[in-house]
Tab-separated table of C-alpha atoms in Angstrom:
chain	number	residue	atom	x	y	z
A	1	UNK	CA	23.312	-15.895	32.407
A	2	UNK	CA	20.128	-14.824	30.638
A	3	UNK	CA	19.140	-16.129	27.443
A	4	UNK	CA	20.162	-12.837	25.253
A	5	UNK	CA	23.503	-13.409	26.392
A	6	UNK	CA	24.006	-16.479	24.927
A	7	UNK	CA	24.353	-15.036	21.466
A	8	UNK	CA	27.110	-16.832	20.277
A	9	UNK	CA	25.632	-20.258	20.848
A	10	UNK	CA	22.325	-19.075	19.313
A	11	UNK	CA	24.000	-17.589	16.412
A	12	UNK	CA	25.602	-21.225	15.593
A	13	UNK	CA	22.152	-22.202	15.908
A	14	UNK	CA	21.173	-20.073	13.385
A	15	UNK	CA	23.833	-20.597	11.070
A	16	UNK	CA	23.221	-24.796	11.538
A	17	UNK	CA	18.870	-24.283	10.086
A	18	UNK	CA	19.604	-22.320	6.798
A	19	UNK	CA	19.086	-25.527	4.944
A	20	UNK	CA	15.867	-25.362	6.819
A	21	UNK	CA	16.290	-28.771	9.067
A	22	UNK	CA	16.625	-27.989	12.333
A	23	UNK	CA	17.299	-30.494	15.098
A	24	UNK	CA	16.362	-30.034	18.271
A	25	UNK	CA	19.418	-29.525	20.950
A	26	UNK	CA	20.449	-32.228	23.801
A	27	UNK	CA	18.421	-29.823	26.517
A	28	UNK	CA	15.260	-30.196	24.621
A	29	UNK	CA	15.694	-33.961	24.209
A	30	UNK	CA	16.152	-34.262	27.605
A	31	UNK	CA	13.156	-31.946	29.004
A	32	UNK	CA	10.896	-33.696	30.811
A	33	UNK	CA	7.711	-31.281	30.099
A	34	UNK	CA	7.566	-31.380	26.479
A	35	UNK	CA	10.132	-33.034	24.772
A	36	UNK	CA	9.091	-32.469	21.220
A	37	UNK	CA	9.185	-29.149	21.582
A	38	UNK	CA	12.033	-27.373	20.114
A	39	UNK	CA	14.650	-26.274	22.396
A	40	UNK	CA	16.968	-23.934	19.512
A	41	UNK	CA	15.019	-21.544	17.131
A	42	UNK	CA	16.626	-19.589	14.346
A	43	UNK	CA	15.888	-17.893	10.990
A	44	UNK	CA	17.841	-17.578	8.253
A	45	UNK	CA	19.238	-13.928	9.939
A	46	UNK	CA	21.855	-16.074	11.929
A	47	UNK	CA	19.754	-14.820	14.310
A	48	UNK	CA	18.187	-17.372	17.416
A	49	UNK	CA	17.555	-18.130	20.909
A	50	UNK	CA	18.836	-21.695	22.961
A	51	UNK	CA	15.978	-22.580	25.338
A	52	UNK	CA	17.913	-24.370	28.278
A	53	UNK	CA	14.489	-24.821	30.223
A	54	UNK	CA	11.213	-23.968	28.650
A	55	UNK	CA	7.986	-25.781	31.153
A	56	UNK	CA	5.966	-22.825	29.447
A	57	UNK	CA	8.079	-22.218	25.875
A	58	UNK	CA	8.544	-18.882	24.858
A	59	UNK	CA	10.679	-18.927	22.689
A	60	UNK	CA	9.028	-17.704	19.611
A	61	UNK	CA	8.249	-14.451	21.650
A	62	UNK	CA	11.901	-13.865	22.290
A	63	UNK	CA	12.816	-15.023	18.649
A	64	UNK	CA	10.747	-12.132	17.459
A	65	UNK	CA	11.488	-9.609	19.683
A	66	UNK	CA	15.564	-9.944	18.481
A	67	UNK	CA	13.869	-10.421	14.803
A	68	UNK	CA	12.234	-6.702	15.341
A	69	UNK	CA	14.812	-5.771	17.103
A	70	UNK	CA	17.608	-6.063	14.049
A	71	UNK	CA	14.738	-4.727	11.850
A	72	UNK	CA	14.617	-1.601	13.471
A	73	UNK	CA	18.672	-1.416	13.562
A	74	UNK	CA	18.389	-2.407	9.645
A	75	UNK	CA	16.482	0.266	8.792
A	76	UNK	CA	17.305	2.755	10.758
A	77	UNK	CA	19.292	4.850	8.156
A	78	UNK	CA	15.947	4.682	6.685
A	79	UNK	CA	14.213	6.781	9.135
A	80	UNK	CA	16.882	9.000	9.144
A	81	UNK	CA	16.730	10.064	5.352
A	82	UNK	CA	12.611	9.370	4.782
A	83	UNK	CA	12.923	12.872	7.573
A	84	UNK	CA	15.775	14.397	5.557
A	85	UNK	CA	13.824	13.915	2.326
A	86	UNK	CA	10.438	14.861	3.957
A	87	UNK	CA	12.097	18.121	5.304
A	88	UNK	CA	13.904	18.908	1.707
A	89	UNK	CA	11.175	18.207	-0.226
A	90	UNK	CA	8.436	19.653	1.858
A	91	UNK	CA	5.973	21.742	-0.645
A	92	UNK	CA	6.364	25.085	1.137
A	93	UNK	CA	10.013	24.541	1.057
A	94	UNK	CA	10.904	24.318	-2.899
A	95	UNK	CA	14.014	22.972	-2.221
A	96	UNK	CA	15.480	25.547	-1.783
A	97	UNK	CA	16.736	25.389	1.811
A	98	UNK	CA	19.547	23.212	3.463
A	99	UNK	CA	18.688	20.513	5.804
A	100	UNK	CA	20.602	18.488	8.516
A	101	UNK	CA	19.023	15.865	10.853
A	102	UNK	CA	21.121	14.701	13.912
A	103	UNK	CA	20.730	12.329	16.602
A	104	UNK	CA	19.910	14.640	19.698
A	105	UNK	CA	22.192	12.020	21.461
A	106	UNK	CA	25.277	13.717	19.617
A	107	UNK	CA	27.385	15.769	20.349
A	108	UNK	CA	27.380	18.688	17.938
A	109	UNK	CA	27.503	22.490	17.139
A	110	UNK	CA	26.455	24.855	14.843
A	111	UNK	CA	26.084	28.660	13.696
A	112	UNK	CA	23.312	28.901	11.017
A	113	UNK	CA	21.656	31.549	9.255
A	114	UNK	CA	17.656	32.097	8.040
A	115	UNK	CA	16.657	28.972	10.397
A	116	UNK	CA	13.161	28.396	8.674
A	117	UNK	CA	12.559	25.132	10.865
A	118	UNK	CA	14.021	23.824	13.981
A	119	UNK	CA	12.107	21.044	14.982
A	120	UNK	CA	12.696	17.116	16.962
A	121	UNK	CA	11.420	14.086	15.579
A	122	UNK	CA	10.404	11.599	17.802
A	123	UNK	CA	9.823	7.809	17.088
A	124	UNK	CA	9.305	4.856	20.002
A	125	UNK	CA	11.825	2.647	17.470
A	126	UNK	CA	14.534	4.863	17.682
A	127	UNK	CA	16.261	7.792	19.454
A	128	UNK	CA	14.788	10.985	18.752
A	129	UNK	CA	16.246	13.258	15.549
A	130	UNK	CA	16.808	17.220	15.277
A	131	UNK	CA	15.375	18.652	12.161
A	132	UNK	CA	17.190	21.614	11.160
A	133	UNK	CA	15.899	23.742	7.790
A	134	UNK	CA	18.457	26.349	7.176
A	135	UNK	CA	19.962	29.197	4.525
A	136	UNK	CA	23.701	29.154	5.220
A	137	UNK	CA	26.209	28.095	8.276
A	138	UNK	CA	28.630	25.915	9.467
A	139	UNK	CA	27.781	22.313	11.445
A	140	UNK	CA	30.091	20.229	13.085
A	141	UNK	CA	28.808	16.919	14.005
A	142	UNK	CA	31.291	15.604	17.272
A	143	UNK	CA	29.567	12.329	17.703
A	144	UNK	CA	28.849	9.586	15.613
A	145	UNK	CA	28.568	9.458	11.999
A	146	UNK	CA	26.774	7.371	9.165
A	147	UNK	CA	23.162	7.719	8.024
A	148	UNK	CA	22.351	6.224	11.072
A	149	UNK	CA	23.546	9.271	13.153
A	150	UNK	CA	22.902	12.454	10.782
A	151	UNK	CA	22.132	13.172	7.223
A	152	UNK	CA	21.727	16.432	5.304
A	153	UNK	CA	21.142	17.693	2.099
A	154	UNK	CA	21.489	21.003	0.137
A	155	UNK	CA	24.803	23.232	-1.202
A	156	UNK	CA	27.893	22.339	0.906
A	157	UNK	CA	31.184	21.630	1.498
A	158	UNK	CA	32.717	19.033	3.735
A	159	UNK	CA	36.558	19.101	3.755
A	160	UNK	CA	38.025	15.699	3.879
A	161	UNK	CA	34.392	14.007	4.445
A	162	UNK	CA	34.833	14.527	8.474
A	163	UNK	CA	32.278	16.258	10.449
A	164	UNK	CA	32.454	19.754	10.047
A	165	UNK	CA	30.324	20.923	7.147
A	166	UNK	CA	29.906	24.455	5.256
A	167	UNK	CA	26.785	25.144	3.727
A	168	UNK	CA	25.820	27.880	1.254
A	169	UNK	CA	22.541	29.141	0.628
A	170	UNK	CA	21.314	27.982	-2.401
A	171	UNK	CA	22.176	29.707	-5.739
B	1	UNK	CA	11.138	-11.635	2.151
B	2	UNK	CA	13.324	-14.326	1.033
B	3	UNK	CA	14.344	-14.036	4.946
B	4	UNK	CA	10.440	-14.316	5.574
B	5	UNK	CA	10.114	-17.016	3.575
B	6	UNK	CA	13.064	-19.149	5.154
B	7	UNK	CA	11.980	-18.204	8.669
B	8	UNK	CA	8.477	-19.880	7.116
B	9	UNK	CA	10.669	-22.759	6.202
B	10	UNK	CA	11.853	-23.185	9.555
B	11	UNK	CA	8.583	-23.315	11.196
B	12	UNK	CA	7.743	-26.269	8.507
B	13	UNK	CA	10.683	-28.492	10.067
B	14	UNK	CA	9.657	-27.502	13.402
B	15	UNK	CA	5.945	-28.865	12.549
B	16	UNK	CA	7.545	-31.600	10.952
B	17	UNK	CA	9.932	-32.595	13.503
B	18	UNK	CA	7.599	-31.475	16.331
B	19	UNK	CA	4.561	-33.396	16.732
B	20	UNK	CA	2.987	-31.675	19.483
B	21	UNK	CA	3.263	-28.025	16.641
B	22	UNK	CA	0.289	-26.538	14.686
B	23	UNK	CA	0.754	-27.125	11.115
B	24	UNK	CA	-0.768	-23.952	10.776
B	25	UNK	CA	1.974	-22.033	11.678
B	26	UNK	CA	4.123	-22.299	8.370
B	27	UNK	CA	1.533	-21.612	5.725
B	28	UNK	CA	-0.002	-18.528	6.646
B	29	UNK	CA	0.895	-15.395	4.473
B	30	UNK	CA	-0.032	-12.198	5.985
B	31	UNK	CA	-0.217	-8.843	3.880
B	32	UNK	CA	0.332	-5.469	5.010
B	33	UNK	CA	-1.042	-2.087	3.650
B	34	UNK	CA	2.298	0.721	3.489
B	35	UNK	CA	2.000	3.988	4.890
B	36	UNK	CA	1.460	7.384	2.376
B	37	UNK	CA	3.028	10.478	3.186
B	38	UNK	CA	2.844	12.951	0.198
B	39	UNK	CA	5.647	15.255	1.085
B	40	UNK	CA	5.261	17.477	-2.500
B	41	UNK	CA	2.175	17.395	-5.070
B	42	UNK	CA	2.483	19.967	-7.765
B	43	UNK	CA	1.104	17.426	-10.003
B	44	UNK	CA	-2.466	19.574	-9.852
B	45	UNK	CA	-6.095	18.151	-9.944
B	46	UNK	CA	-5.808	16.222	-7.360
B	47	UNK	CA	-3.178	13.770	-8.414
B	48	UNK	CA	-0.901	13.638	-5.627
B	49	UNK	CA	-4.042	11.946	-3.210
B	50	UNK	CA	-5.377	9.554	-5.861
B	51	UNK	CA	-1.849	8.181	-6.205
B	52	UNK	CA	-1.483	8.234	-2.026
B	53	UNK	CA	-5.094	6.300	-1.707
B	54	UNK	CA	-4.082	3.914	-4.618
B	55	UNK	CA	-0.682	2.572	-3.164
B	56	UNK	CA	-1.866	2.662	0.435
B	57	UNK	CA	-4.652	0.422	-0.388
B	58	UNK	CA	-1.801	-2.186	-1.896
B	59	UNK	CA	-2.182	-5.039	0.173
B	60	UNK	CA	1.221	-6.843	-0.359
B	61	UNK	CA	3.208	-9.663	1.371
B	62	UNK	CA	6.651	-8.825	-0.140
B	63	UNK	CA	9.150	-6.241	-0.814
B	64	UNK	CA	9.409	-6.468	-4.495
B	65	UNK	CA	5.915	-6.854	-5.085
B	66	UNK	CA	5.184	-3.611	-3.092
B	67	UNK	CA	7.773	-1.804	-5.587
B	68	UNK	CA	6.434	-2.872	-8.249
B	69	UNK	CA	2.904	-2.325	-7.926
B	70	UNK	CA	3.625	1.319	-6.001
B	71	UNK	CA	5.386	2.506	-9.324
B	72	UNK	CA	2.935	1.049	-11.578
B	73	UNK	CA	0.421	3.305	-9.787
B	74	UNK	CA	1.946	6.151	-9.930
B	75	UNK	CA	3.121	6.114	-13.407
B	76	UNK	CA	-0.343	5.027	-14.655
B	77	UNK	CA	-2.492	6.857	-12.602
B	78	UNK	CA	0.169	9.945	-13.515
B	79	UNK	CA	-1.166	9.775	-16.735
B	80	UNK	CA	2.025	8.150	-18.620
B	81	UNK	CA	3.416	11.129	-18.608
B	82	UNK	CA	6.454	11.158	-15.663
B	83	UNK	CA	8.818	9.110	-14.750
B	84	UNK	CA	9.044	7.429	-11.494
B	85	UNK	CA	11.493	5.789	-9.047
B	86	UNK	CA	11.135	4.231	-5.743
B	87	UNK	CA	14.210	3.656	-3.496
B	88	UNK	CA	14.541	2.365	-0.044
B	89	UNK	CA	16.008	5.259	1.775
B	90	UNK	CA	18.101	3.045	4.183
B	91	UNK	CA	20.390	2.096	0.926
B	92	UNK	CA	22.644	4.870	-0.409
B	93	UNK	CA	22.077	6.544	-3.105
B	94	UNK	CA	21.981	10.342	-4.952
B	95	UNK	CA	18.733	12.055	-6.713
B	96	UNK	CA	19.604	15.022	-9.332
B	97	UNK	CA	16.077	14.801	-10.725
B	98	UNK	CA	14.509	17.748	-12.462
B	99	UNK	CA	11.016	19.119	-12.089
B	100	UNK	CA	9.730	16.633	-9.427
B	101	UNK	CA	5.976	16.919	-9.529
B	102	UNK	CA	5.265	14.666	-6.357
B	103	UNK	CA	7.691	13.077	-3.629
B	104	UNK	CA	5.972	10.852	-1.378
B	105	UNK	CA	7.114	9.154	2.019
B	106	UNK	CA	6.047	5.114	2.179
B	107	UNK	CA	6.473	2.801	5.065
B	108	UNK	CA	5.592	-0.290	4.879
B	109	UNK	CA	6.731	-3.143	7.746
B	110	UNK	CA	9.429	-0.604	8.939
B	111	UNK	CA	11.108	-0.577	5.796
B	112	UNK	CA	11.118	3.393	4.348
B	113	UNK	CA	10.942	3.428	0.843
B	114	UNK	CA	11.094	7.505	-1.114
B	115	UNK	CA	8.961	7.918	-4.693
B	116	UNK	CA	9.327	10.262	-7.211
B	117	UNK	CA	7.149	11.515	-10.281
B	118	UNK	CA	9.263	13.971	-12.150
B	119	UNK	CA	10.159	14.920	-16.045
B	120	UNK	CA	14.049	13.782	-16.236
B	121	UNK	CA	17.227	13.873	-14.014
B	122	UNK	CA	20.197	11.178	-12.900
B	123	UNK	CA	19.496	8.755	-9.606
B	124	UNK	CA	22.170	6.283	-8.670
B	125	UNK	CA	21.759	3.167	-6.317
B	126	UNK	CA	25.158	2.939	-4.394
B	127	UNK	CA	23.349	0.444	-2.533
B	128	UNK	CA	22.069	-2.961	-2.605
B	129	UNK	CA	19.434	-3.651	-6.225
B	130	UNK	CA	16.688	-6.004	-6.591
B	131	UNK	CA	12.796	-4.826	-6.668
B	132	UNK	CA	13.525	-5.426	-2.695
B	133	UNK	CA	15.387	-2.318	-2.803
B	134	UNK	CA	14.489	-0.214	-5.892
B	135	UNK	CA	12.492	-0.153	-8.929
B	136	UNK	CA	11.621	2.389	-12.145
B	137	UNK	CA	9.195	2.617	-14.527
B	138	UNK	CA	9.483	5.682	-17.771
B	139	UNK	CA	12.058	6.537	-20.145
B	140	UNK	CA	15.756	5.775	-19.164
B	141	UNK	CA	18.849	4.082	-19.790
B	142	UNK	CA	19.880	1.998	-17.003
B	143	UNK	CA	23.446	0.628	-16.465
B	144	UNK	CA	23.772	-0.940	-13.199
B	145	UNK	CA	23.184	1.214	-10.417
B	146	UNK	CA	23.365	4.521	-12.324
B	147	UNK	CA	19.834	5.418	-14.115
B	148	UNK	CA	19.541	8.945	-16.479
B	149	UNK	CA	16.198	9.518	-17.332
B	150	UNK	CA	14.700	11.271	-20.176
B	151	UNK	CA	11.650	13.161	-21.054
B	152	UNK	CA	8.714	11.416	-22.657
């Protein structure tokens, strides 16, 4: 079992330091290489890692990668819409086009009109985004939804808040 | 930050509790310098720049503080004479503001905040408040989450 599968027993962890005392587990008590070291490490995310066996302790390391990790997740929805409002507000654009960004990892499809700018985003932190700067048309989004997944902006209609939106050039 | 600042917390009882720890660890407080995109600048003379160069040189170590001192920028380096509002883009909200003069894209420690300079118009948080999140600086009236702006 590796140690990112214990997430259960690391999120008690985490939930057991929020006062900020934090006691070191039975395992690090009982580890012969260094046993003042701490054996549990949380923050107050409920996030944390149980070190079972830590001769060279890297726990810290791991700790931060999950910490970054849930960052990234966090503000993902952020990414999404600083590209929406980057696209819609772009200065040769005067807002006056429609824009939809979509995780390339969808499944979607679309008939739009006056495409001014198709592009993909790319981003090491997360997956990569299509950029799509349009007049008029119809999108239908057959994946996932939330900010997380798409987000657009501009003179529509979306029946019933599902996927399929109908956008109108602006007027 | 407040997560920051109990994950500094932790590393205290660690020290503490730890003999073998650096004491070091707990009290450091780094800063970071956010990230400038001006997306739109029809602000004119140059504006748009001076207010990019001003908030990217913002050293901060906190959310709020980054707000606040990004608005305060732009609003007094605008010339008093816009309003402006800073929202992180990962909370939900809706913009109907009118003659935006500048929109600019910041970054800072992964968190994407949008700012806007601009004569009058209606923004509501849906999301979470706090300076963490959001923050406003001009002519307004305010009633929870849902801000209508005026002219100067």
């Amino acid at each position: 079992m590796g140690i990112l599968s214990r997430k259960m027993t690391a999120a008690a962890v985490g939930a057991a330091i929020i006062g900020g005392v934090v006691l070191p587990s039975a395992d690090a008590m009982a580890a012969p290489a260094r046993p003042s070291a701490p054996a549990a490490a949380a923050n107050a995310q409920g996030i944390g890692v149980d070190a079972f066996s830590h001769v060279l302790d890297i726990t810290k390391t791991i700790l931060d990668a999950i910490e970054a990790a849930n960052k990234l997740k966090e503000n993902r929805p952020g990414y999404v819409k600083s590209l929406l409002e980057a696209a819609f507000n772009a200065q040769e654009l005067h807002e006056n086009y429609n824009v939809m960004v979509i995780n390339t990892g969808n499944k979607f499809n679309f008939t739009l009109n006056n495409v001014v700018y198709d592009a993909v985003a790319h981003d090491s932190g997360y997956p990569d985004f299509h950029i799509y700067v349009f007049d008029s048309g119809r999108f239908e989004n057959q994946g996932k939804g939330g900010y997380e997944n798409w987000a657009f902006r501009g003179w529509f209609d979306r029946p019933g808040n599902a996927g399929v939106v109908d956008f109108h050039k602006k007027g | 930050m407040v997560r920051k600042l109990l994950a500094a917390m932790t590393l205290t009882a660690f020290a503490l509790v730890g003999a073998g720890a650096a004491p070091a660890l707990a009290s450091v407080r780094t800063t970071h310098n956010p990230t400038v995109d001006i997306v739109s600048d029809r602000t004119g003379g140059g504006l748009g720049p001076r207010i990019g160069g001003a908030i990217s040189q913002l050293a901060e170590d906190n959310q709020a503080q980054l707000v606040k001192d990004s608005i305060d920028k732009a609003f007094h380096l605008a010339g008093q004479h816009y309003n402006v509002i800073m929202m992180n883009l990962a909370q939900h909200y809706q913009e109907q503001l009118n003659n935006k003069v500048l929109y600019a894209n910041i970054r800072w420690e992964g968190i994407y905040y949008g700012l806007w300079v601009f004569d009058d118009g209606h923004f509501e948080n849906q999301g979470k408040g706090g300076y963490e999140n959001w923050g406003m600086v001009g002519w307004f009236k305010k009633n929870n989450g849902v801000v209508d702006f005026s002219k100067p």
